[in-house]
mmCIF file of C-alpha atoms and ligand atoms in Angstrom:
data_model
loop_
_atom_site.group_PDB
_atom_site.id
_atom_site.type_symbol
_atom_site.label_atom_id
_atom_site.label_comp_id
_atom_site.label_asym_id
_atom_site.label_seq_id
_atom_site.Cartn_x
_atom_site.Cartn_y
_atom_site.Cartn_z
ATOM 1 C CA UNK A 1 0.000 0.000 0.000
ATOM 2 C CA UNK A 2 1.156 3.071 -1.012
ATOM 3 C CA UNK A 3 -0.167 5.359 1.897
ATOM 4 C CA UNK A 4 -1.696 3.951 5.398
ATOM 5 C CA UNK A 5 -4.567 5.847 5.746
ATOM 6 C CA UNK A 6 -5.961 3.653 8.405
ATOM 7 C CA UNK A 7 -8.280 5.197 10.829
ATOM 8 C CA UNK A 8 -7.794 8.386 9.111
ATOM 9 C CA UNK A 9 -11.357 10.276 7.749
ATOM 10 C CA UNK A 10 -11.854 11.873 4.187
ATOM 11 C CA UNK A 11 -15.256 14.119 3.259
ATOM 12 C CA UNK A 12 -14.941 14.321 -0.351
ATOM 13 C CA UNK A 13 -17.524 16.485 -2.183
ATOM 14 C CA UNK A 14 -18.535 15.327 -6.372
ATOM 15 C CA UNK A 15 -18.047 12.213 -5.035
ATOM 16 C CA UNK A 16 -20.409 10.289 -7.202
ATOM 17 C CA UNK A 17 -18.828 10.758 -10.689
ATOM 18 C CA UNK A 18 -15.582 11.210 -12.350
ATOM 19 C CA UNK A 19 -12.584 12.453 -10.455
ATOM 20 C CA UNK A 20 -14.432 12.802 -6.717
ATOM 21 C CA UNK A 21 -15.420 9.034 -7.493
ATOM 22 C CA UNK A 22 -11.203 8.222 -8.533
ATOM 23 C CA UNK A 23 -10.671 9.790 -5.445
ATOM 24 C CA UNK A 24 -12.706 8.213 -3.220
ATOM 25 C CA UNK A 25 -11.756 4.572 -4.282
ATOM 26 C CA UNK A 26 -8.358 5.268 -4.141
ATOM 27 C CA UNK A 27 -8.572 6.861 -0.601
ATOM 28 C CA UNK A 28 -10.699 3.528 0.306
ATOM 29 C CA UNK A 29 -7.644 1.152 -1.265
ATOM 30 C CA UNK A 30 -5.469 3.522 1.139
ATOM 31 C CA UNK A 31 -7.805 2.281 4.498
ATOM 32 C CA UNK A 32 -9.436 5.628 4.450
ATOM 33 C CA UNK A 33 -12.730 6.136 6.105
ATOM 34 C CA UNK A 34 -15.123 8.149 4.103
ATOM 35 C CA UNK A 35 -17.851 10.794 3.949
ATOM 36 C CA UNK A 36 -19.399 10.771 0.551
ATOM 37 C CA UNK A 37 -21.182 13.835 -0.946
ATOM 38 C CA UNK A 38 -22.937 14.643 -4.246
ATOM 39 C CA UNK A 39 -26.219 15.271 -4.972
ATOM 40 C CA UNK A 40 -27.078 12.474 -7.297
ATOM 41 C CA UNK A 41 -27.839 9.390 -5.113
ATOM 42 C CA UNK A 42 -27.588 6.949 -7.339
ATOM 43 C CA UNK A 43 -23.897 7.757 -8.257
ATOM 44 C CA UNK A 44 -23.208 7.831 -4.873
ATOM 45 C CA UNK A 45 -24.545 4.428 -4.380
ATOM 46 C CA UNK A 46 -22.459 3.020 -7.275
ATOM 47 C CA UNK A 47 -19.687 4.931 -6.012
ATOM 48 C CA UNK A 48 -19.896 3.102 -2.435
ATOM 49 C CA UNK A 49 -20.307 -0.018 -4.417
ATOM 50 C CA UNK A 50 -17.217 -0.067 -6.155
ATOM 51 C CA UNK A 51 -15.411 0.331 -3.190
ATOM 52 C CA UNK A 52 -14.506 -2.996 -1.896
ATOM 53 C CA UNK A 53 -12.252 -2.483 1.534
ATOM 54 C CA UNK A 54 -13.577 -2.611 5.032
ATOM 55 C CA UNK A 55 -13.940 0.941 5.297
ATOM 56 C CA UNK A 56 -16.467 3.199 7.182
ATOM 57 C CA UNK A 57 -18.841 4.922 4.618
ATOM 58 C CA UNK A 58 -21.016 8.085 4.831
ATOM 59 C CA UNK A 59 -23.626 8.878 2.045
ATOM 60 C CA UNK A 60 -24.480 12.406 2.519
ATOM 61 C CA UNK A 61 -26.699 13.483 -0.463
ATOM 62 C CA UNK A 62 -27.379 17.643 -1.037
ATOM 63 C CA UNK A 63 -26.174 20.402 -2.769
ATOM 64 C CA UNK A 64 -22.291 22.044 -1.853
ATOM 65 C CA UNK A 65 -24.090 25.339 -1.739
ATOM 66 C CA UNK A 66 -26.857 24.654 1.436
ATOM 67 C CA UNK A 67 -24.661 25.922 3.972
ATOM 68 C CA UNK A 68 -27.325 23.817 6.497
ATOM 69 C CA UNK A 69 -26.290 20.788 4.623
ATOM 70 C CA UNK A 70 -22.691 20.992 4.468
ATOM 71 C CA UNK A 71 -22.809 22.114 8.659
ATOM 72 C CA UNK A 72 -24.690 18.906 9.255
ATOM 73 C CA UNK A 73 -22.389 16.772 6.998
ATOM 74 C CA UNK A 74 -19.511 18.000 9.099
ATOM 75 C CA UNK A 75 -21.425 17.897 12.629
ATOM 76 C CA UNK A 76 -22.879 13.916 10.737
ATOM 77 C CA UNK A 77 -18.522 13.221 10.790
ATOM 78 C CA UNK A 78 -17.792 14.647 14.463
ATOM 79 C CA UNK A 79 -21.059 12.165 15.765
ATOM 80 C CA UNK A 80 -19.466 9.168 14.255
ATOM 81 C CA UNK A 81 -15.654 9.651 13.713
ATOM 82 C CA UNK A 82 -14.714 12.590 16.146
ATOM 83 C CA UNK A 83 -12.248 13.815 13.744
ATOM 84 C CA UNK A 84 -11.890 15.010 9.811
ATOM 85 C CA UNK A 85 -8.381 14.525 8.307
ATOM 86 C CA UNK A 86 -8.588 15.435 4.956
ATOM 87 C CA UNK A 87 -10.871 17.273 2.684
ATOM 88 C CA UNK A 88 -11.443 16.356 -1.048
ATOM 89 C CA UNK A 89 -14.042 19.838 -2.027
ATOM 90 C CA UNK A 90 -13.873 19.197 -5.808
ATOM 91 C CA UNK A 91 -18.118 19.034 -6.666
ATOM 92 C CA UNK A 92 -18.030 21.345 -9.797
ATOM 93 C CA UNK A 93 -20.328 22.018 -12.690
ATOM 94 C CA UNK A 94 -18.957 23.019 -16.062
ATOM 95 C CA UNK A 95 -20.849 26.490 -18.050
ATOM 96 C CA UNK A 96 -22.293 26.781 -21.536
ATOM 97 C CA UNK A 97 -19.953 28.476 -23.708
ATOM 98 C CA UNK A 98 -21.187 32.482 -24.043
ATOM 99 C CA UNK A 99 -19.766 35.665 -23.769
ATOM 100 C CA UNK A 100 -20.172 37.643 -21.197
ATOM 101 C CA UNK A 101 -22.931 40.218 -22.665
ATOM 102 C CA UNK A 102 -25.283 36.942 -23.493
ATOM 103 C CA UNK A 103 -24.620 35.100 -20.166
ATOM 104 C CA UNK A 104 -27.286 35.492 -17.739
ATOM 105 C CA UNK A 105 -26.463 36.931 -14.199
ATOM 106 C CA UNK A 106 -28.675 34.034 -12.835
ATOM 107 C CA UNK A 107 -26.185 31.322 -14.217
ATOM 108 C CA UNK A 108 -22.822 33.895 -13.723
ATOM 109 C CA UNK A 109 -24.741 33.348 -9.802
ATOM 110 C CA UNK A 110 -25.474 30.082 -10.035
ATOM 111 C CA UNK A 111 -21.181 28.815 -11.045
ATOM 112 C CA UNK A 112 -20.042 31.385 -8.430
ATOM 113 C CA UNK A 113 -21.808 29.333 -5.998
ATOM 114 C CA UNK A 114 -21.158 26.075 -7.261
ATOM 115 C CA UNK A 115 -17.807 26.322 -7.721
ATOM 116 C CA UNK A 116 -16.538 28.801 -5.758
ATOM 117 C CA UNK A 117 -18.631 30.134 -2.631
ATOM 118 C CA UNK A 118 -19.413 25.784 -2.017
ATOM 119 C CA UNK A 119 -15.297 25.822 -1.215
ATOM 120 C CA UNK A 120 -15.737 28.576 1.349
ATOM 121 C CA UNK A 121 -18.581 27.265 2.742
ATOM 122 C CA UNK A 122 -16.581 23.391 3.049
ATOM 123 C CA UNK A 123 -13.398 25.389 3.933
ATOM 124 C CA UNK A 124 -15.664 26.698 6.868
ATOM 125 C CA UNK A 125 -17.416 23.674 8.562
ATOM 126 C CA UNK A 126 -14.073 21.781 8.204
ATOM 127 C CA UNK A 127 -11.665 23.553 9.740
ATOM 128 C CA UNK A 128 -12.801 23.247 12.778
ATOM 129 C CA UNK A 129 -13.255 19.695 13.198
ATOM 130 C CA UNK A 130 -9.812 19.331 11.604
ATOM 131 C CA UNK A 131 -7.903 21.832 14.277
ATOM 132 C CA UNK A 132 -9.762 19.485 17.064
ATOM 133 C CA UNK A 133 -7.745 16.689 16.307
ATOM 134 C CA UNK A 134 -4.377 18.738 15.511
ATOM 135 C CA UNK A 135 -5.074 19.435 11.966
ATOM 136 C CA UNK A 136 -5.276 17.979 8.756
ATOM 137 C CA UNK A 137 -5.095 18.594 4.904
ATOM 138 C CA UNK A 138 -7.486 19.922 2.038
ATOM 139 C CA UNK A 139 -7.234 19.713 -1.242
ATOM 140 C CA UNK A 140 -9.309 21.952 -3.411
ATOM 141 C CA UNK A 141 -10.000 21.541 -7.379
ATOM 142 C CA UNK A 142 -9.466 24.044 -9.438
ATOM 143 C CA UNK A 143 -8.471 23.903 -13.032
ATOM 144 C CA UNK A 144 -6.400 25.082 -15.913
ATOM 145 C CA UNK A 145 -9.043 27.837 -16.168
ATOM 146 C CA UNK A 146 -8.213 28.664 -12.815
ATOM 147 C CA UNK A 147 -4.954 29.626 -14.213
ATOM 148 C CA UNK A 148 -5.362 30.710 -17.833
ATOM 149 C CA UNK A 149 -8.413 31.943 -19.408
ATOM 150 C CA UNK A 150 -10.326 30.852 -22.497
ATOM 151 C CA UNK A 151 -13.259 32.556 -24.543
ATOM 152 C CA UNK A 152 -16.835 32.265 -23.521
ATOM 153 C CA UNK A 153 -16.030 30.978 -19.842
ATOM 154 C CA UNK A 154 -15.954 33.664 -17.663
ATOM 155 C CA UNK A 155 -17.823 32.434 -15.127
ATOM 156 C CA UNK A 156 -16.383 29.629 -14.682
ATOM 157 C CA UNK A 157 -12.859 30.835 -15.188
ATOM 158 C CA UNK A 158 -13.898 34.355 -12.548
ATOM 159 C CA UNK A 159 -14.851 31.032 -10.052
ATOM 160 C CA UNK A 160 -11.675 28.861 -10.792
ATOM 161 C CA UNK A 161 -9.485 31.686 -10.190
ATOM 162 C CA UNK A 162 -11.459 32.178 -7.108
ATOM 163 C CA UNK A 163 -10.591 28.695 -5.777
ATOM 164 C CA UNK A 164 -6.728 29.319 -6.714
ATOM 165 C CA UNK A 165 -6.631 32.424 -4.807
ATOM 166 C CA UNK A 166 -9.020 31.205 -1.682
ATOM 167 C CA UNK A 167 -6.530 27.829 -1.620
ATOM 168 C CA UNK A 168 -3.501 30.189 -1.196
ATOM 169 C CA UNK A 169 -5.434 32.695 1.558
ATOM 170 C CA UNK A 170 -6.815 29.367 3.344
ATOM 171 C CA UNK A 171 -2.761 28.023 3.418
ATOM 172 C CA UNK A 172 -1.842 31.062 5.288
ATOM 173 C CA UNK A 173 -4.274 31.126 7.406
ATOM 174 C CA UNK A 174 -3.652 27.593 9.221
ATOM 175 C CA UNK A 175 -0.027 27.382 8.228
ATOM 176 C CA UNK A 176 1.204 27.210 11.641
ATOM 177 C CA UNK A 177 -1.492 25.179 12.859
ATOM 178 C CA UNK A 178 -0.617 22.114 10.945
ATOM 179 C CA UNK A 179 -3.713 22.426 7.937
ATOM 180 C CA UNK A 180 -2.116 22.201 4.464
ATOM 181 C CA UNK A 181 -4.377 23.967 1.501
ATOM 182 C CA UNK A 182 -3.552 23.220 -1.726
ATOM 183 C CA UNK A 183 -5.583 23.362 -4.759
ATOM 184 C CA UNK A 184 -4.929 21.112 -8.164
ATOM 185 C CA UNK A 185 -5.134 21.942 -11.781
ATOM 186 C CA UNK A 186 -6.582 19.786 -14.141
ATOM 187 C CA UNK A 187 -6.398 19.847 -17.833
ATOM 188 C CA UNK A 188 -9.245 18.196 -19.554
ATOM 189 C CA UNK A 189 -10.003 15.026 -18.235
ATOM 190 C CA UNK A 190 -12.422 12.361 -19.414
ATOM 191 C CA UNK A 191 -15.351 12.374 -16.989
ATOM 192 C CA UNK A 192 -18.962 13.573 -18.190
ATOM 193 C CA UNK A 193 -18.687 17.117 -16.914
ATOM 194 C CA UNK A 194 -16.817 17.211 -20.911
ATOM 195 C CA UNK A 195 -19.096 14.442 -22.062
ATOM 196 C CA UNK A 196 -20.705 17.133 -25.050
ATOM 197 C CA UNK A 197 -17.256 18.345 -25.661
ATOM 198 C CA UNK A 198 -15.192 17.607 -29.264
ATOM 199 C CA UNK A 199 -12.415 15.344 -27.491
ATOM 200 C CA UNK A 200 -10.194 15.203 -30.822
ATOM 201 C CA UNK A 201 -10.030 19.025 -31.135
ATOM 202 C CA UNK A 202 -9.327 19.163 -26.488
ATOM 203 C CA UNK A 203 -7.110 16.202 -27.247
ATOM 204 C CA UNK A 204 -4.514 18.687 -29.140
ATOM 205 C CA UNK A 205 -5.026 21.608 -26.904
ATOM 206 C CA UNK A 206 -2.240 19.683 -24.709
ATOM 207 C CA UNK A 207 1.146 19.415 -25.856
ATOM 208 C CA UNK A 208 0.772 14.994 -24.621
ATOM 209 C CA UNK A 209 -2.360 15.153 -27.201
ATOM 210 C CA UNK A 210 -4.638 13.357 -24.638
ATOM 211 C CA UNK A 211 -6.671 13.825 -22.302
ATOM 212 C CA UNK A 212 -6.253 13.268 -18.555
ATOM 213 C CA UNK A 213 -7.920 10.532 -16.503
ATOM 214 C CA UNK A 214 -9.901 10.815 -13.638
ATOM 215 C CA UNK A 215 -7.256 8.124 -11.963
ATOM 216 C CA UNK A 216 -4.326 10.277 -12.286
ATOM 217 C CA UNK A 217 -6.088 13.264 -10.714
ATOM 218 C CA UNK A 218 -6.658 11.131 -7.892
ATOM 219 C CA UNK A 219 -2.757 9.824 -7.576
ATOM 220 C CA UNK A 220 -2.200 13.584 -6.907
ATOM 221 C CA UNK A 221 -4.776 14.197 -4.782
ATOM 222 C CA UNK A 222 -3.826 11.011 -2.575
ATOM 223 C CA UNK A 223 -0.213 12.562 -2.334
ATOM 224 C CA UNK A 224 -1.146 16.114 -1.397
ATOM 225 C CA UNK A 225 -3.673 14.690 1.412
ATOM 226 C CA UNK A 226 -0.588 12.339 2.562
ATOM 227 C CA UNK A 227 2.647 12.800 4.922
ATOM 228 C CA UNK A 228 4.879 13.063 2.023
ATOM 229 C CA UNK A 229 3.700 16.129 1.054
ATOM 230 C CA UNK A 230 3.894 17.570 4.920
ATOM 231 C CA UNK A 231 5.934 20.600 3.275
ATOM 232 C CA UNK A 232 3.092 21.495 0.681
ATOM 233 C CA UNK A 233 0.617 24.219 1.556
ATOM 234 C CA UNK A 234 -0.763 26.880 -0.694
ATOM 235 C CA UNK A 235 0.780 24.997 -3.850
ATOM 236 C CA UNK A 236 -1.418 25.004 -7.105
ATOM 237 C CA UNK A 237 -0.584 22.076 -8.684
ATOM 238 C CA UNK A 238 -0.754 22.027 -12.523
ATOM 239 C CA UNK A 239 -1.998 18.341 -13.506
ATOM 240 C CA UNK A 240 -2.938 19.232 -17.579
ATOM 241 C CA UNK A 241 -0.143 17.304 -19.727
ATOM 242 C CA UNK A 242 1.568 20.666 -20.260
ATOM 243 C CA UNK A 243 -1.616 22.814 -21.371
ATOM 244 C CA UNK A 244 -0.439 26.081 -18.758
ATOM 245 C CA UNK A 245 2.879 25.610 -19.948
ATOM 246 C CA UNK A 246 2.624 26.532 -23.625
HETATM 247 N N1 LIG B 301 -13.283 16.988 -16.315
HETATM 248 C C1 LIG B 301 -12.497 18.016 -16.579
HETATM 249 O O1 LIG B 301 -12.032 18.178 -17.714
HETATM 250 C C2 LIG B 301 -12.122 18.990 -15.499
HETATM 251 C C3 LIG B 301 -11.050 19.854 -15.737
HETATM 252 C C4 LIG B 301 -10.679 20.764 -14.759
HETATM 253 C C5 LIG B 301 -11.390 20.812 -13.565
HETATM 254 N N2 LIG B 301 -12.436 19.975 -13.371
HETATM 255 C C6 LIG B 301 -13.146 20.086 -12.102
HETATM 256 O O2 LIG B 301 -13.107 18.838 -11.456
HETATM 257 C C7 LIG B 301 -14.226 18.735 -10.570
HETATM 258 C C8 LIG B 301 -14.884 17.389 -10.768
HETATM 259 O O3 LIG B 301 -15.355 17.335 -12.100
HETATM 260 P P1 LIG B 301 -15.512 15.971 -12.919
HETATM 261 O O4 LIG B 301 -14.801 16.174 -14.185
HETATM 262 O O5 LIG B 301 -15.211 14.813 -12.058
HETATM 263 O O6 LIG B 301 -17.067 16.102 -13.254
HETATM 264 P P2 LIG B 301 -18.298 15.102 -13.031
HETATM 265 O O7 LIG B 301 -19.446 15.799 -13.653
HETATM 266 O O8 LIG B 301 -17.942 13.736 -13.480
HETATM 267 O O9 LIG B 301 -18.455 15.080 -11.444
HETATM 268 C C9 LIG B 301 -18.884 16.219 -10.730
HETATM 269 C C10 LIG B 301 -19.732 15.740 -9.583
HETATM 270 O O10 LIG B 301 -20.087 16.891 -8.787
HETATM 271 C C11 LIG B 301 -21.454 16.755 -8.443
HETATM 272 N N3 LIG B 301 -22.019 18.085 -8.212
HETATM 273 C C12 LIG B 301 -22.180 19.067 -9.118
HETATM 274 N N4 LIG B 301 -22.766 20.127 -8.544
HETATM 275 C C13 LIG B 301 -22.976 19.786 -7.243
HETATM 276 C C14 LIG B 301 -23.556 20.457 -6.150
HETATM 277 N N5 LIG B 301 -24.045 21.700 -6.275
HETATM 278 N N6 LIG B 301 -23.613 19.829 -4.952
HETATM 279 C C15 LIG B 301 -23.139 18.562 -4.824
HETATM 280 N N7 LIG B 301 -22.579 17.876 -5.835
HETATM 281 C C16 LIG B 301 -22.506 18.481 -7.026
HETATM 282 C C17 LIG B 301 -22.116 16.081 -9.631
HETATM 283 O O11 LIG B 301 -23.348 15.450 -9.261
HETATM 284 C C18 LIG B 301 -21.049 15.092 -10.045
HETATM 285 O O12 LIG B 301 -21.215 13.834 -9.411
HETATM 286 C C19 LIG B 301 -15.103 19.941 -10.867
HETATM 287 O O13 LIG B 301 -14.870 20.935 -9.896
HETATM 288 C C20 LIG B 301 -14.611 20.416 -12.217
HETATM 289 O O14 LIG B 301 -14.824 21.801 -12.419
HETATM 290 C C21 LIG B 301 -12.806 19.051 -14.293
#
C-alpha cells in the first residue's frame, strides 16, 4: 500500500462521478474512512459499491451550496468519527460556452456558488473539526481555467481563479497550525462534466495530445492529502499534460 490511511477520515464532495469518485476509491484502497457527498444518489450508491475495503462509509446526499447541509455533513462526521483529516471539495459544474454580454447573471450566480462560494462554505465547517484533532489537509479543485483563461467561460474561469486564490489565503491562514491547503489543476479530463465536448479538437489543446484521466487526478490528490507532502501548503498544482505551460 502506497499510503496507510488507516483510521484516518476523508469528506470528499462530487463524489459520485468522475474524479471525486477516482478519489474516493483510491482513498478507500489507502484504508481511508469516508464521507461521501454529491447530490445524485444513485452515483453515490455506485460509487460506495465499487469500493470494496472494510472501510467506514457516509452517504451524505445535497447540494455544496446549502450551507445547512454541508454544517450537518460535518457535525454527521464529528457524531461518528470525532475527527476530519482530509478534505477532497472538488463538486463542480462546467458552463455553456457564451460571452459575457449573453450570459445570464442568474447562471454567472449560479457557477459562483457552485464552484466557488461551495469551497468557502466546506473550507468553513471543516476547519474546525480538523484543528480538534491537531489538523489535517485539504485539497481543493481548481483547473487550468483557474490559471489561464479561455473565450466564452468567464464564469467559470472568474470562479476557478477564485478557488486558486481562496486555496492560497486558506494556506496562510492555518499554516502554523498544521492544515495544508492546496488546490490542483486539471487539464481536460475524461469524466462527463466534458461528455458534449469535441475530445479530438481538447485532445490537441495539450502538448501529450490526450486527455487526462480521472485516476491520475486522484494519484495527486492522494499525495497532497498524505505525509509526504507535509511541506506542501498553498501549492497550485498544474496536472494538464503541459496545457499552462505553452
Ligand atoms: N473533467 C475536466 O475536464 C475537469 C477539468 C478541470 C477541472 N475539473 C473540475 O473537477 C471537478 C470534478 O469534475 P468531474 O470532471 O469529475 O465532473 P463530473 O461531472 O464527473 O463530477 C462532478 C460531480 O459533482 C457533483 N455536483 C455538481 N454540482 C454539485 C452540487 N451543487 N452539490 C453537490 N454535488 C454536485 C455532480 O453530481 C457530479 O457527481 C469539478 O470541480 C470540475 O470543475 C474538471
Amino acid at each position: 500500500m502506497k499510503y496507510n490511511f488507516e483510521n484516518k477520515v476523508a469528506m470528499i464532495t462530487g463524489a459520485g462521478s468522475g474524479i471525486g469518485q477516482a478519489a474516493s476509491l483510491l482513498l478507500a484502497s489507502y484504508g481511508c474512512n469516508l464521507c461521501l457527498v454529491d447530490l445524485n444518489e444513485e452515483n453515490l450508491s455506485q460509487t460506495k459499491a465499487r469500493i470494496k475495503q472494510d472501510v467506514e462509509i457516509l452517504i451524505k446526499v445535497g447540494d455544496v451550496t446549502d450551507t445547512v447541509f454541508l454544517k450537518q455533513c460535518v457535525d454527521v462526521i464529528d457524531d461518528k468519527f470525532k475527527r476530519l483529516d482530509f478534505a477532497f471539495n472538488n463538486a463542480g459544474m462546467a458552463s455553456a460556452a457564451l460571452s459575457i454580454a449573453d450570459l445570464e447573471i442568474e447562471m454567472w450566480n449560479k457557477q459562483i456558488n457552485v464552484n466557488l462560494n461551495s469551497i468557502f462554505y466546506c473550507m468553513h465547517y471543516q476547519i474546525p473539526l480538523m484543528l480538534k484533532t491537531g489538523g489535517g489537509a485539504i485539497v481543493n479543485t481548481s483547473s487550468i481555467l483557474g490559471t489561464v483563461a479561455a473565450r466564452n467561460r468567464s464564469a467559470y474561469i472568474a470562479a476557478k481563479h477564485g478557488v486558486t486564490g481562496l486555496s492560497k489565503a486558506a494556506a496562510l491562514d492555518y499554516a502554523d497550525q498544521n492544515i495544508r491547503v492546496n488546490s490542483i489543476h486539471p487539464g481536460y479530463i475524461e469524466t462527463p462534466l466534458i461528455a458534449h465536448f469535441d475530445t479530438a479538437e481538447i485532445e490537441r489543446k495539450h502538448p501529450m495530445q490526450r486527455l487526462g484521466k480521472a485516476s491520475e487526478i486522484a494519484e495527486l490528490v492522494s499525495f497532497l492529502l498524505s505525509g509526504d507532502a507535509s511541506f506542501v501548503t498553498g501549492a497550485n498544482y498544474a496536472i494538464d499534460g503541459g496545457y499552462v505551460t505553452q
